[in-house]
Amino acid sequence: MTSAASNAPAGTERPASQGRKRPPLHGPPPHEPGLLQEIGGGFLGISSSLGAMGILGYQIGRRLLSLDFDRGELLKNLYKMGVKSVPIVIITALFTGAIVVIQAAPLVVQLGAHGLLGWGAGFSILREIAPLLTALMINGRVGANNTAELGTMVVTEQIDALRVLAIDPVSFLIAPRFLAMVITLFLSTIFADALALLGAAYGGFALLNVDPKTFYNSLTGSDLLGVADVTSGLVKSIVFGAVMGLSSCQYGLDVKGGAPGVGRAVNATVVASAAGIFVLDYFVSFTLD
Amino acid sequence: MTTQEHEPLSMTGGGVEASEEEPSPSLVELIGAEVVGLVRVGFELYSLFVRTLYYCVRGRREPGAVMRQMFEIGNRSVFFLTVVMGFIGMILVLQGGLQVKRILPDFSRVGATFLDMLVRDLAASIGSLMLATRVGAGIAAEIGSMVVTEQIDALRMSAADPIDYLIKPRFIASLVMTTCLVVWSAAVATLTGMLTAYVTFDVNPRTFFNLVMVNEGDLITGLAKCLAYGAAIPIIAGHSGLMTHGGSEGVGWATTRAVINGSLAVILLDLVISTAGYLVFGP
């Protein structure tokens, strides 16, 4: 299209058909959008994506409640999202466990609280670090990938083809992905909890010479840490999974304009999910405490 | 490129039997292929890093491109980073306060510990995880689209090295801007943390803002992390952008890889630098 346009003699109706040039509205055309305009535009953009996500969430919820979704697609996505993410979850969890211990080390040494290391590391890992970092890593891998896949389907008009065949794209494509993502994140968080504690126990052994047995005792022995801490982390993981599922599907279905459009959508979804994860993290922590 | 070079390797090694086993490779084979791939990517990243450094010294001087990338990487991330780090400050103080509540009667140490952690690790690491997501995805998507639309080949054809033209400005911009953004995000997190402590646990902001535990070792570790992450993110994202192949799906894959590898690099470097900082500066 661009080559056709550039072949046309200059000065014909190019500006009107091009669309790149801003059409002059009332008054002189603004060459630079002002700060206020940019803020307002950003706010409107966020609101419209949030609204679209809400509508999509409603549609998905209706399909899920009436069990009207494709089981085969669910299993396929569980494999693709869950099983394939296992290596990343393992590496992230082991390393973050060790990092938590390194960060706590100066405090532990200054206070001489070697016996409390297991409790301190366990508290932050189970409640915060493991769900959060697992969500961030899976957001990068699965969320981005999901958007790219759906975006490619939109660009190559496969979604329209589904509609033509009278197959509901939401129950065939979107709802299984959403459900698979929530389940993946929930299970990965349990897995990451265990591995991060393992990393913390051996990190503490290597760095502070705290015996893993002491670590384990202070983790489970005292009344300071309970099942409520574990469930708090798991509730978070479900919320994060829902956020990632909704935003990655929404941005994927919203792709316009070929390969660069897919790249932009992937970028937008990763950023939006990360922001959503942190914002909701606070509110979930606050309501569950 | 990685997958293309895999094929001849396994063929020469396995012979006829290998081709029969092809549908279900054994676990060892899978792990081995993974390790070989990782080592190769490591070498490619190293070579890209060295060439970028070379062009930083000997390449063309183009302050305009660097400034544009600084705007792209820095200014455009401020809003995102402000939101995320604001909530991080609130979450950390809330969780820390809940943790303290179980063993100690007073909250006077929460602020000092929080600031210490923030300076030493959390501001740089969480801020850079977010930058790896936003900046890394942006760089990979942009360069990947250029590869797919053959603009990189056009650059090479006109005797311009894409590393000099594309990676170097992003590298310099990211190196400068990561540090600035981390300092800004530390300030935001401190502010929101202070507010949370005041509202939720009734800690006076004056008591909260207690820099007793922050020493020069913490500061050096934190700044070293900023520099390391700032250098790693554009290199990794640029690498996965340049390795893009295969249309719009390829761009999606490149972006995914950039985010994942960038985040893993941040976590790995965090572990290395934190350990080094602990061993050098002591508790």
PDB file of C-alpha atoms in Angstrom, chain B residues 101-260:
ATOM      1  CA  LYS B 101       3.966  -7.618  64.939  1.00  0.00           C
ATOM      2  CA  ARG B 102       4.301 -11.345  65.647  1.00  0.00           C
ATOM      3  CA  ILE B 103       7.549 -11.111  67.628  1.00  0.00           C
ATOM      4  CA  LEU B 104       8.143  -7.515  68.746  1.00  0.00           C
ATOM      5  CA  PRO B 105       5.856  -5.039  70.468  1.00  0.00           C
ATOM      6  CA  ASP B 106       7.071  -1.909  68.643  1.00  0.00           C
ATOM      7  CA  PHE B 107       7.524  -0.884  65.020  1.00  0.00           C
ATOM      8  CA  SER B 108      10.445   1.524  65.403  1.00  0.00           C
ATOM      9  CA  ARG B 109      12.863  -0.695  63.463  1.00  0.00           C
ATOM     10  CA  VAL B 110      10.600  -1.255  60.455  1.00  0.00           C
ATOM     11  CA  GLY B 111      11.664   1.918  58.705  1.00  0.00           C
ATOM     12  CA  ALA B 112      15.382   1.416  59.177  1.00  0.00           C
ATOM     13  CA  THR B 113      15.262  -2.182  57.955  1.00  0.00           C
ATOM     14  CA  PHE B 114      13.062  -1.241  55.030  1.00  0.00           C
ATOM     15  CA  LEU B 115      15.394   1.527  53.889  1.00  0.00           C
ATOM     16  CA  ASP B 116      18.410  -0.725  54.251  1.00  0.00           C
ATOM     17  CA  MET B 117      16.804  -3.436  52.106  1.00  0.00           C
ATOM     18  CA  LEU B 118      15.603  -0.858  49.604  1.00  0.00           C
ATOM     19  CA  VAL B 119      19.024   0.690  49.086  1.00  0.00           C
ATOM     20  CA  ARG B 120      20.925  -2.577  49.028  1.00  0.00           C
ATOM     21  CA  ASP B 121      18.645  -4.650  46.882  1.00  0.00           C
ATOM     22  CA  LEU B 122      14.963  -4.087  46.348  1.00  0.00           C
ATOM     23  CA  ALA B 123      14.928  -0.738  44.553  1.00  0.00           C
ATOM     24  CA  ALA B 124      17.483  -1.898  42.000  1.00  0.00           C
ATOM     25  CA  SER B 125      16.254  -5.458  41.605  1.00  0.00           C
ATOM     26  CA  ILE B 126      12.508  -4.966  41.457  1.00  0.00           C
ATOM     27  CA  GLY B 127      12.855  -1.762  39.462  1.00  0.00           C
ATOM     28  CA  SER B 128      15.074  -3.564  36.977  1.00  0.00           C
ATOM     29  CA  LEU B 129      12.767  -6.565  36.776  1.00  0.00           C
ATOM     30  CA  MET B 130      10.107  -4.103  35.713  1.00  0.00           C
ATOM     31  CA  LEU B 131      12.499  -2.436  33.270  1.00  0.00           C
ATOM     32  CA  ALA B 132      13.453  -5.841  31.862  1.00  0.00           C
ATOM     33  CA  THR B 133       9.771  -6.318  31.203  1.00  0.00           C
ATOM     34  CA  ARG B 134       9.018  -2.942  29.727  1.00  0.00           C
ATOM     35  CA  VAL B 135      12.277  -1.873  28.082  1.00  0.00           C
ATOM     36  CA  GLY B 136      13.357  -5.384  27.114  1.00  0.00           C
ATOM     37  CA  ALA B 137      10.048  -6.165  25.445  1.00  0.00           C
ATOM     38  CA  GLY B 138      10.109  -2.801  23.680  1.00  0.00           C
ATOM     39  CA  ILE B 139      13.642  -3.204  22.306  1.00  0.00           C
ATOM     40  CA  ALA B 140      13.053  -6.790  21.190  1.00  0.00           C
ATOM     41  CA  ALA B 141       9.745  -5.946  19.527  1.00  0.00           C
ATOM     42  CA  GLU B 142      11.233  -2.955  17.717  1.00  0.00           C
ATOM     43  CA  ILE B 143      14.383  -4.672  16.468  1.00  0.00           C
ATOM     44  CA  GLY B 144      12.443  -7.864  15.758  1.00  0.00           C
ATOM     45  CA  SER B 145      10.001  -5.977  13.541  1.00  0.00           C
ATOM     46  CA  MET B 146      12.981  -4.438  11.749  1.00  0.00           C
ATOM     47  CA  VAL B 147      14.458  -7.892  11.142  1.00  0.00           C
ATOM     48  CA  VAL B 148      11.160  -9.258   9.853  1.00  0.00           C
ATOM     49  CA  THR B 149      10.687  -6.338   7.477  1.00  0.00           C
ATOM     50  CA  GLU B 150      14.329  -6.731   6.335  1.00  0.00           C
ATOM     51  CA  GLN B 151      15.429  -3.311   7.507  1.00  0.00           C
ATOM     52  CA  ILE B 152      18.419  -4.846   9.281  1.00  0.00           C
ATOM     53  CA  ASP B 153      19.566  -6.438   6.025  1.00  0.00           C
ATOM     54  CA  ALA B 154      19.192  -3.053   4.383  1.00  0.00           C
ATOM     55  CA  LEU B 155      21.427  -1.550   7.087  1.00  0.00           C
ATOM     56  CA  ARG B 156      24.050  -4.253   6.566  1.00  0.00           C
ATOM     57  CA  MET B 157      23.880  -3.722   2.811  1.00  0.00           C
ATOM     58  CA  SER B 158      24.712  -0.059   3.221  1.00  0.00           C
ATOM     59  CA  ALA B 159      27.766  -1.077   5.278  1.00  0.00           C
ATOM     60  CA  ALA B 160      26.286   0.041   8.605  1.00  0.00           C
ATOM     61  CA  ASP B 161      26.663  -2.415  11.449  1.00  0.00           C
ATOM     62  CA  PRO B 162      23.274  -2.828  13.167  1.00  0.00           C
ATOM     63  CA  ILE B 163      25.100  -3.095  16.487  1.00  0.00           C
ATOM     64  CA  ASP B 164      26.602   0.346  16.009  1.00  0.00           C
ATOM     65  CA  TYR B 165      23.344   1.842  14.741  1.00  0.00           C
ATOM     66  CA  LEU B 166      20.781   0.115  16.929  1.00  0.00           C
ATOM     67  CA  ILE B 167      22.253  -1.621  19.965  1.00  0.00           C
ATOM     68  CA  LYS B 168      24.872   0.915  21.023  1.00  0.00           C
ATOM     69  CA  PRO B 169      22.523   3.890  21.560  1.00  0.00           C
ATOM     70  CA  ARG B 170      20.128   1.686  23.513  1.00  0.00           C
ATOM     71  CA  PHE B 171      22.996   0.316  25.580  1.00  0.00           C
ATOM     72  CA  ILE B 172      24.291   3.745  26.586  1.00  0.00           C
ATOM     73  CA  ALA B 173      20.795   5.083  27.207  1.00  0.00           C
ATOM     74  CA  SER B 174      19.840   2.117  29.343  1.00  0.00           C
ATOM     75  CA  LEU B 175      23.052   2.317  31.352  1.00  0.00           C
ATOM     76  CA  VAL B 176      22.322   5.929  32.295  1.00  0.00           C
ATOM     77  CA  MET B 177      18.571   5.696  32.617  1.00  0.00           C
ATOM     78  CA  THR B 178      18.397   2.530  34.737  1.00  0.00           C
ATOM     79  CA  THR B 179      20.387   4.267  37.458  1.00  0.00           C
ATOM     80  CA  CYS B 180      18.217   7.383  37.310  1.00  0.00           C
ATOM     81  CA  LEU B 181      14.990   5.390  37.331  1.00  0.00           C
ATOM     82  CA  VAL B 182      16.133   3.224  40.228  1.00  0.00           C
ATOM     83  CA  VAL B 183      16.969   6.281  42.316  1.00  0.00           C
ATOM     84  CA  TRP B 184      13.572   7.756  41.485  1.00  0.00           C
ATOM     85  CA  SER B 185      11.766   4.503  42.253  1.00  0.00           C
ATOM     86  CA  ALA B 186      13.575   4.198  45.586  1.00  0.00           C
ATOM     87  CA  ALA B 187      12.298   7.660  46.472  1.00  0.00           C
ATOM     88  CA  VAL B 188       8.742   6.748  45.478  1.00  0.00           C
ATOM     89  CA  ALA B 189       8.836   3.484  47.425  1.00  0.00           C
ATOM     90  CA  THR B 190      10.171   5.272  50.496  1.00  0.00           C
ATOM     91  CA  LEU B 191       7.385   7.808  50.327  1.00  0.00           C
ATOM     92  CA  THR B 192       4.567   5.292  49.951  1.00  0.00           C
ATOM     93  CA  GLY B 193       6.147   3.024  52.549  1.00  0.00           C
ATOM     94  CA  MET B 194       6.293   5.940  54.969  1.00  0.00           C
ATOM     95  CA  LEU B 195       2.629   6.705  54.348  1.00  0.00           C
ATOM     96  CA  THR B 196       1.620   3.076  54.850  1.00  0.00           C
ATOM     97  CA  ALA B 197       3.592   2.854  58.079  1.00  0.00           C
ATOM     98  CA  TYR B 198       1.921   6.027  59.325  1.00  0.00           C
ATOM     99  CA  VAL B 199      -1.618   5.010  58.359  1.00  0.00           C
ATOM    100  CA  THR B 200      -1.519   1.294  59.185  1.00  0.00           C
ATOM    101  CA  PHE B 201       0.922   0.983  62.073  1.00  0.00           C
ATOM    102  CA  ASP B 202       0.997   4.519  63.443  1.00  0.00           C
ATOM    103  CA  VAL B 203       4.738   4.951  62.886  1.00  0.00           C
ATOM    104  CA  ASN B 204       5.843   8.559  62.877  1.00  0.00           C
ATOM    105  CA  PRO B 205       7.491   9.470  59.519  1.00  0.00           C
ATOM    106  CA  ARG B 206      10.427  10.893  61.498  1.00  0.00           C
ATOM    107  CA  THR B 207      10.952   7.525  63.169  1.00  0.00           C
ATOM    108  CA  PHE B 208      10.449   5.741  59.886  1.00  0.00           C
ATOM    109  CA  PHE B 209      13.023   7.700  57.920  1.00  0.00           C
ATOM    110  CA  ASN B 210      15.973   6.296  59.795  1.00  0.00           C
ATOM    111  CA  LEU B 211      19.151   5.818  57.771  1.00  0.00           C
ATOM    112  CA  VAL B 212      21.206   4.279  60.595  1.00  0.00           C
ATOM    113  CA  MET B 213      21.517   0.915  58.913  1.00  0.00           C
ATOM    114  CA  VAL B 214      22.457   2.226  55.457  1.00  0.00           C
ATOM    115  CA  ASN B 215      26.219   2.340  55.036  1.00  0.00           C
ATOM    116  CA  GLU B 216      28.478   2.913  52.051  1.00  0.00           C
ATOM    117  CA  GLY B 217      28.695  -0.835  51.367  1.00  0.00           C
ATOM    118  CA  ASP B 218      24.936  -0.948  50.813  1.00  0.00           C
ATOM    119  CA  LEU B 219      25.074   2.042  48.540  1.00  0.00           C
ATOM    120  CA  ILE B 220      27.920   0.619  46.449  1.00  0.00           C
ATOM    121  CA  THR B 221      26.162  -2.743  46.131  1.00  0.00           C
ATOM    122  CA  GLY B 222      22.951  -1.047  45.044  1.00  0.00           C
ATOM    123  CA  LEU B 223      24.657   1.129  42.442  1.00  0.00           C
ATOM    124  CA  ALA B 224      26.692  -1.798  41.117  1.00  0.00           C
ATOM    125  CA  LYS B 225      23.424  -3.641  40.613  1.00  0.00           C
ATOM    126  CA  CYS B 226      21.973  -0.692  38.690  1.00  0.00           C
ATOM    127  CA  LEU B 227      24.928  -0.673  36.324  1.00  0.00           C
ATOM    128  CA  ALA B 228      24.940  -4.443  35.835  1.00  0.00           C
ATOM    129  CA  TYR B 229      21.212  -4.621  35.122  1.00  0.00           C
ATOM    130  CA  GLY B 230      21.344  -1.547  32.927  1.00  0.00           C
ATOM    131  CA  ALA B 231      24.035  -3.180  30.803  1.00  0.00           C
ATOM    132  CA  ALA B 232      22.441  -6.629  30.708  1.00  0.00           C
ATOM    133  CA  ILE B 233      18.891  -5.703  29.699  1.00  0.00           C
ATOM    134  CA  PRO B 234      19.536  -4.000  26.322  1.00  0.00           C
ATOM    135  CA  ILE B 235      22.159  -6.579  25.326  1.00  0.00           C
ATOM    136  CA  ILE B 236      19.837  -9.501  25.988  1.00  0.00           C
ATOM    137  CA  ALA B 237      16.822  -7.815  24.413  1.00  0.00           C
ATOM    138  CA  GLY B 238      18.866  -6.706  21.401  1.00  0.00           C
ATOM    139  CA  HIS B 239      20.208 -10.217  20.972  1.00  0.00           C
ATOM    140  CA  SER B 240      16.783 -11.817  20.942  1.00  0.00           C
ATOM    141  CA  GLY B 241      15.540  -9.063  18.628  1.00  0.00           C
ATOM    142  CA  LEU B 242      18.341  -9.658  16.134  1.00  0.00           C
ATOM    143  CA  MET B 243      17.721 -13.435  16.250  1.00  0.00           C
ATOM    144  CA  THR B 244      14.074 -13.009  15.209  1.00  0.00           C
ATOM    145  CA  HIS B 245      12.881 -15.120  12.316  1.00  0.00           C
ATOM    146  CA  GLY B 246       9.492 -15.893  10.847  1.00  0.00           C
ATOM    147  CA  GLY B 247       6.891 -13.165  10.586  1.00  0.00           C
ATOM    148  CA  SER B 248       4.666 -11.747  13.273  1.00  0.00           C
ATOM    149  CA  GLU B 249       4.795 -14.935  15.343  1.00  0.00           C
ATOM    150  CA  GLY B 250       8.578 -14.635  15.367  1.00  0.00           C
ATOM    151  CA  VAL B 251       8.334 -11.120  16.763  1.00  0.00           C
ATOM    152  CA  GLY B 252       6.124 -12.431  19.548  1.00  0.00           C
ATOM    153  CA  TRP B 253       8.611 -15.171  20.348  1.00  0.00           C
ATOM    154  CA  ALA B 254      11.522 -12.736  20.356  1.00  0.00           C
ATOM    155  CA  THR B 255       9.681 -10.469  22.779  1.00  0.00           C
ATOM    156  CA  THR B 256       8.857 -13.362  25.069  1.00  0.00           C
ATOM    157  CA  ARG B 257      12.464 -14.519  25.059  1.00  0.00           C
ATOM    158  CA  ALA B 258      13.723 -11.029  25.775  1.00  0.00           C
ATOM    159  CA  VAL B 259      11.473 -10.660  28.821  1.00  0.00           C
ATOM    160  CA  ILE B 260      12.274 -14.108  30.199  1.00  0.00           C
TER     161      ILE B 260
END
